[in-house]
GROMACS .gro file of C-alpha atoms in nm:
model
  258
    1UNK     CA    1   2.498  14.278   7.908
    2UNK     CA    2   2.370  13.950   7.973
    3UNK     CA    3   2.298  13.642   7.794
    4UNK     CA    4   1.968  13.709   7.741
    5UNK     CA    5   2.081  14.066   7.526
    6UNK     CA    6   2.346  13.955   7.330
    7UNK     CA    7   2.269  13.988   6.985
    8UNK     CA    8   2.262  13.627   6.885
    9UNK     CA    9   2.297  13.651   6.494
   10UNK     CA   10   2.623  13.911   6.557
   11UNK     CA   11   2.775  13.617   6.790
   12UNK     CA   12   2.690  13.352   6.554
   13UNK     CA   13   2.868  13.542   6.268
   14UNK     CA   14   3.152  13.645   6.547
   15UNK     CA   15   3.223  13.286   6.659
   16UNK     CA   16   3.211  13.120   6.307
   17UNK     CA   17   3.449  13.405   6.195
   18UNK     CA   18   3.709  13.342   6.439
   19UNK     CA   19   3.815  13.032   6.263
   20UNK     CA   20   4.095  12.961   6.030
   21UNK     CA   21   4.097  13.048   5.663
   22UNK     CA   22   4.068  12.751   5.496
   23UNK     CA   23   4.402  12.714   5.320
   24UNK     CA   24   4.305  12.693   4.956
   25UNK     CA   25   4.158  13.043   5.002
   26UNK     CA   26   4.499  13.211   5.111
   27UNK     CA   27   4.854  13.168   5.136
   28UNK     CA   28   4.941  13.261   5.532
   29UNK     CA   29   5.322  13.250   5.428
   30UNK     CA   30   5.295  13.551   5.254
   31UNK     CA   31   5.425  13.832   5.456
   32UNK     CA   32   5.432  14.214   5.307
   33UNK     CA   33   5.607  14.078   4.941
   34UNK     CA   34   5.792  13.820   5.090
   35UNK     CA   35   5.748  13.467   5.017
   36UNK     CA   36   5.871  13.246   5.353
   37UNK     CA   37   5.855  12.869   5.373
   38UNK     CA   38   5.713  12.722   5.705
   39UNK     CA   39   6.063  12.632   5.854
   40UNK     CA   40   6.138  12.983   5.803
   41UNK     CA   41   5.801  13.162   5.954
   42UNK     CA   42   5.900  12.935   6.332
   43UNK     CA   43   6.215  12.993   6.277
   44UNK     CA   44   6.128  13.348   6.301
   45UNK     CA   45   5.837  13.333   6.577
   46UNK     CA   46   6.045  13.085   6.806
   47UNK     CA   47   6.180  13.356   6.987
   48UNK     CA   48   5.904  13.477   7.092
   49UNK     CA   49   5.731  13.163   7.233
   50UNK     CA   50   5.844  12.962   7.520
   51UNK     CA   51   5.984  12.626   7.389
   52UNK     CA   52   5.677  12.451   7.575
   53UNK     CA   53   5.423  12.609   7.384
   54UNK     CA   54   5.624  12.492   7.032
   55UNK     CA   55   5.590  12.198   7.173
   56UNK     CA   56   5.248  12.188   7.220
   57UNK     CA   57   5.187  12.268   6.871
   58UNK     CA   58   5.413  11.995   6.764
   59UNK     CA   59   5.209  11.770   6.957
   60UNK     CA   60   4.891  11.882   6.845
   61UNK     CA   61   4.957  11.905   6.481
   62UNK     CA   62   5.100  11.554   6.469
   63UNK     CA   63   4.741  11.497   6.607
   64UNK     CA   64   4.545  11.637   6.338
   65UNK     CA   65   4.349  11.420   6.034
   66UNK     CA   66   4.144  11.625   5.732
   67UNK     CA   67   3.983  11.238   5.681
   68UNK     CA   68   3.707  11.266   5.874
   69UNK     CA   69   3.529  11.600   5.846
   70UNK     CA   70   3.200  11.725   6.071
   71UNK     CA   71   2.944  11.946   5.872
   72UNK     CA   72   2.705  12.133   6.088
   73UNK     CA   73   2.384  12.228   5.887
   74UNK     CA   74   2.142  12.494   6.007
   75UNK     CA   75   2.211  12.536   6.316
   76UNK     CA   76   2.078  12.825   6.535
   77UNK     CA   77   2.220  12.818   6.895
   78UNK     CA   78   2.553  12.950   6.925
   79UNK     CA   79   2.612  12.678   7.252
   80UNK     CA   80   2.567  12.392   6.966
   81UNK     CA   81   2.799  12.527   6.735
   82UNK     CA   82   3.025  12.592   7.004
   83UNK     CA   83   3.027  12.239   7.152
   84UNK     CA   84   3.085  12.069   6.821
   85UNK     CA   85   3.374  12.308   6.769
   86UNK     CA   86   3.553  12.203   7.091
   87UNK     CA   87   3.451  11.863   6.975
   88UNK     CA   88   3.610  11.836   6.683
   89UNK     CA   89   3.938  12.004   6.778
   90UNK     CA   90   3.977  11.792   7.078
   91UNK     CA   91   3.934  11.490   6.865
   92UNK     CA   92   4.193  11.575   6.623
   93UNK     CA   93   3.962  11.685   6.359
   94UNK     CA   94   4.132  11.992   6.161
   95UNK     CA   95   3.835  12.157   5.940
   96UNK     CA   96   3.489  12.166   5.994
   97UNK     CA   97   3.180  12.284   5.732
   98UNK     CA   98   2.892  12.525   5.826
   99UNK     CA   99   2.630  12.495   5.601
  100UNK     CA  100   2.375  12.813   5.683
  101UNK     CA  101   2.004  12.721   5.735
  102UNK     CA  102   1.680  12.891   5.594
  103UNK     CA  103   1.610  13.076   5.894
  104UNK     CA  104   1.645  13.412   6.043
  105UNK     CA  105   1.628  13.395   6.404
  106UNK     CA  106   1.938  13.270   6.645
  107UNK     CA  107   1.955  13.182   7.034
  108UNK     CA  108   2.247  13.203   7.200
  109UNK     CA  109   2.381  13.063   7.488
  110UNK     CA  110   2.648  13.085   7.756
  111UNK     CA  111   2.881  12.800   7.610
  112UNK     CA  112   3.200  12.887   7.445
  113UNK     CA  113   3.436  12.711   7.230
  114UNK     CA  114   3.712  12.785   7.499
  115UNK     CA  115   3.934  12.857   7.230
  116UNK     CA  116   3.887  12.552   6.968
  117UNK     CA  117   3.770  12.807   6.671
  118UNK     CA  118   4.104  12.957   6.673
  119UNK     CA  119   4.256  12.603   6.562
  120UNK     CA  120   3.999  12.473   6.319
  121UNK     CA  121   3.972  12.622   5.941
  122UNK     CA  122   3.591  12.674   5.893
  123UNK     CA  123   3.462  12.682   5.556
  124UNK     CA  124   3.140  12.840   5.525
  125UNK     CA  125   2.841  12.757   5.270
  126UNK     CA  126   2.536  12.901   5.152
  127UNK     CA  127   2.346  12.618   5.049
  128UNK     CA  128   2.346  12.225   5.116
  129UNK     CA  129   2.412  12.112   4.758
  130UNK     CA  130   2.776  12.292   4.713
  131UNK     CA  131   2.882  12.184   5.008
  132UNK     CA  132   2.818  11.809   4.951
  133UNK     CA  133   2.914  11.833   4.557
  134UNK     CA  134   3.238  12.048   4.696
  135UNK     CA  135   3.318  11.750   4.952
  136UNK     CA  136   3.238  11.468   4.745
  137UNK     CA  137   3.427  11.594   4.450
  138UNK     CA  138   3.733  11.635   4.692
  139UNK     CA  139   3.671  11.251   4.711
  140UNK     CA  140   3.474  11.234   5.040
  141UNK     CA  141   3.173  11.045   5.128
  142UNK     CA  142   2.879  11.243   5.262
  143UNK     CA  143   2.685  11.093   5.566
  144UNK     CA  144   2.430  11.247   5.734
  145UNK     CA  145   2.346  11.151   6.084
  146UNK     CA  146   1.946  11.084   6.077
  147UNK     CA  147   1.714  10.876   6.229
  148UNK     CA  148   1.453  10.871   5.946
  149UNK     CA  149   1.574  10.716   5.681
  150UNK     CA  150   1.749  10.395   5.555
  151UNK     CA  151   2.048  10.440   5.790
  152UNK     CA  152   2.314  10.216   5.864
  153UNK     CA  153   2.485  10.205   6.291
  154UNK     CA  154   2.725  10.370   6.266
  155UNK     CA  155   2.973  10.113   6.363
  156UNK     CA  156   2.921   9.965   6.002
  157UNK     CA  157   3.093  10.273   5.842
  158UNK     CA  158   3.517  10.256   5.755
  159UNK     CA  159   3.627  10.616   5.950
  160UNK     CA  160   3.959  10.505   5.751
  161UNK     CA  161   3.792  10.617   5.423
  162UNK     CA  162   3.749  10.980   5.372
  163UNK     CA  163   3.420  11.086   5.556
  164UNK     CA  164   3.224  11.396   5.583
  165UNK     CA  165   2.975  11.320   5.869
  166UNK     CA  166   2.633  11.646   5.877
  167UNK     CA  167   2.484  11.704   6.181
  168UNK     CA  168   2.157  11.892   6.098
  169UNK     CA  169   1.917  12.172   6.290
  170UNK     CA  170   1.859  12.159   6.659
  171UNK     CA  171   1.464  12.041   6.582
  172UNK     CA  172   1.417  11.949   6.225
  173UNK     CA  173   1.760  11.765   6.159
  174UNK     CA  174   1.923  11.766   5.810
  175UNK     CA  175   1.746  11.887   5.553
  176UNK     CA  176   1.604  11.712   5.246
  177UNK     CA  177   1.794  11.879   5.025
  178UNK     CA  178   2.115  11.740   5.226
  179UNK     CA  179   1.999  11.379   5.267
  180UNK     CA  180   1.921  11.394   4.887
  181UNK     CA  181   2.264  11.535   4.828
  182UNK     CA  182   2.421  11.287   5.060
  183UNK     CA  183   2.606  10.940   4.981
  184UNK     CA  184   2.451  10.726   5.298
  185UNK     CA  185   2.297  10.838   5.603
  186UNK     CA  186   2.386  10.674   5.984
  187UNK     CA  187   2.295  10.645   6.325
  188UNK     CA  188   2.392  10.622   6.696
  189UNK     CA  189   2.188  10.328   6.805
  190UNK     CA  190   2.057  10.368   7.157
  191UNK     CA  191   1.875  10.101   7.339
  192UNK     CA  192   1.780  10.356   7.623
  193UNK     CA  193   1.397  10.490   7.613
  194UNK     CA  194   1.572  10.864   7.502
  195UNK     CA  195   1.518  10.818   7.123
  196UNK     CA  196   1.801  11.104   6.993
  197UNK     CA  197   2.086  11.279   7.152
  198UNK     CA  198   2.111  11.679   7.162
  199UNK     CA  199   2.315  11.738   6.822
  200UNK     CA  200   2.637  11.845   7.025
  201UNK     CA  201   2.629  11.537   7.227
  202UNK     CA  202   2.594  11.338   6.869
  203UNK     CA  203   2.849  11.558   6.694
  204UNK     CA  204   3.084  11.417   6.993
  205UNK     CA  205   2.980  11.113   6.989
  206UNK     CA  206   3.020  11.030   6.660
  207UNK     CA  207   3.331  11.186   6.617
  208UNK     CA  208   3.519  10.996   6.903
  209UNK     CA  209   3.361  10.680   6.750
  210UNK     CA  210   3.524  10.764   6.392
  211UNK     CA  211   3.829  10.861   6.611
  212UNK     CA  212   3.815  10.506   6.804
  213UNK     CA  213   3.771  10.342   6.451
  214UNK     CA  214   4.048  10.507   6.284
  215UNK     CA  215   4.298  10.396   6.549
  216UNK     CA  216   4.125  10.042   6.579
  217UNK     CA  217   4.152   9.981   6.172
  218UNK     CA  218   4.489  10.135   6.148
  219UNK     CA  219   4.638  10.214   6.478
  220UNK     CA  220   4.644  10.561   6.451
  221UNK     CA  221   4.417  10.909   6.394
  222UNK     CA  222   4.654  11.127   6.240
  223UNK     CA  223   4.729  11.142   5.906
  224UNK     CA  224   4.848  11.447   5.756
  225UNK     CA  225   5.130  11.413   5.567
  226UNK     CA  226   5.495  11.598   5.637
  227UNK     CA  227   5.471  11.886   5.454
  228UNK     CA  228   5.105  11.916   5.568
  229UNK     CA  229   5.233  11.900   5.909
  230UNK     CA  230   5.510  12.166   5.878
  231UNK     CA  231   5.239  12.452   5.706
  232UNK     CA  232   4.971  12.366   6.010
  233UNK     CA  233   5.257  12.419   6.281
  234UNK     CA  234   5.390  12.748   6.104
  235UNK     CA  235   4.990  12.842   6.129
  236UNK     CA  236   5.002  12.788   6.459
  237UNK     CA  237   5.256  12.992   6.550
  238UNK     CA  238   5.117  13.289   6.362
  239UNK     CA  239   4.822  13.234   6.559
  240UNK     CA  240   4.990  13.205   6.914
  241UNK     CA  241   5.258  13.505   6.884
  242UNK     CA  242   5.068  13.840   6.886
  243UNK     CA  243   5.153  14.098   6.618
  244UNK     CA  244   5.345  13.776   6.395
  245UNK     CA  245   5.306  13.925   6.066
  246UNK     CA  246   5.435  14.263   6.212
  247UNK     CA  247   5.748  14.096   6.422
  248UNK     CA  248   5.855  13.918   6.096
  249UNK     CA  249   5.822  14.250   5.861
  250UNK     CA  250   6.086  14.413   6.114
  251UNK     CA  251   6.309  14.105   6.153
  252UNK     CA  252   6.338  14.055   5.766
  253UNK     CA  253   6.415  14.459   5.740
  254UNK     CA  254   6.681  14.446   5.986
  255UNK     CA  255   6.773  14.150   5.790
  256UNK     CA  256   6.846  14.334   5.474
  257UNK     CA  257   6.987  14.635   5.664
  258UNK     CA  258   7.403  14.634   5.620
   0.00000   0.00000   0.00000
């Protein structure tokens, strides 16, 4: 089938699926009625992964920052959304908001995400107002990125503080209902004659400017904490090993086998 044939709205909902459960929504440590700390769950997998790969998750968790957040609003070409995906899990950036427009047709395109939505927890939203009340009550600041308003450059804003940056709809931008619902609104400035950037060049962009700032203010990007660190790696490892929930069912029956 090519490109042109792929049913766009099925690979929108297919590649905004594959995330990660947020992790207020489920407990991943769970396994059949057994309750299993992270230590335990790689303690289990390691086995069954070659010590460079662990490593690589190490590395990549102690990478990782919740602080800065991208929001993608009403977006309808599955390239776009890809793109800011691999953007935001390259830059460090572990969850990422999908706010679903007010239309009904989608285009797709060729791009993939080359893995990033496995890595990133994607929480989905119906409408712009819950997701800016959800982030601001979680004490985040809402900024759209828009060039028609009362914006500030973006080099003004503190990445340090906790920062949900929206990048709106491939034509119309952010909607009014967002920019009402948002806390400030900033740009890129750009003394070239090109007057915007495609939204997944300004999703990347912006987010290796807040990633630039973060290090410059406090001379570092990462900032989960330990025990945030330890459930993200034991994540990761259920994500890398195939069949991990059904490996650790038999290994904890043979356990309790005399």
């Amino acid at each position: 089938m090519s490109h042109h044939q792929v049913d766009a709205e099925k690979e929108m909902n297919r590649l905004l699926a594959a995330g990660g459960t947020p992790p207020v929504e489920t407990d991943p440590f769970t396994i059949g009625d057994v309750r299993l700390s992270p230590g335990r769950i790689v303690g289990l997998l390691r086995p069954h992964m070659r010590e460079r790969r662990l490593e690589r998750i190490r590395d990549v968790v102690g990478s990782r920052t919740r602080t800065v957040v991208p929001v993608v609003e009403g977006l309808v070409n599955t390239g776009n959304v890809s793109a800011v995906m691999r953007s935001a899990e390259a830059l460090g950036h572990q969850d990422m908001h999908v706010v679903r427009g007010e239309h009904d047709r989608y285009k797709h395109s060729q791009r993939t995400a080359q893995g990033a939505k496995h890595w990133l927890d994607v929480w989905h939203w119906n409408a712009p107002k819950a997701c800016a009340a959800h982030l601001q009550d979680a004490g985040y600041r809402v900024v759209t990125m828009h060039l028609h308003a009362d914006t500030v450059p973006i080099r003004d804003l503190d990445f340090t503080e906790p920062t949900a940056l929206v990048f709106g709809n491939e034509e119309a931008g952010v909607t009014d209902a967002m920019l009402d619902a948002s806390d400030a609104a900033c740009e890129v400035p750009l003394p070239g004659f090109t007057e915007s950037f495609n939204v997944s060049v300004a999703a990347a962009v912006a987010l290796y400017h807040a990633q630039q700032d973060r290090i410059d203010r406090q001379g570092r990007h990462a900032d989960l904490s330990d025990a945030e660190r330890a459930r993200l790696e034991a994540r990761f490892c259920l994500r890398s090993v195939n069949n991990a929930e059904q490996i650790i069912e038999r290994k904890l029956g043979d356990e309790e086998r005399p």
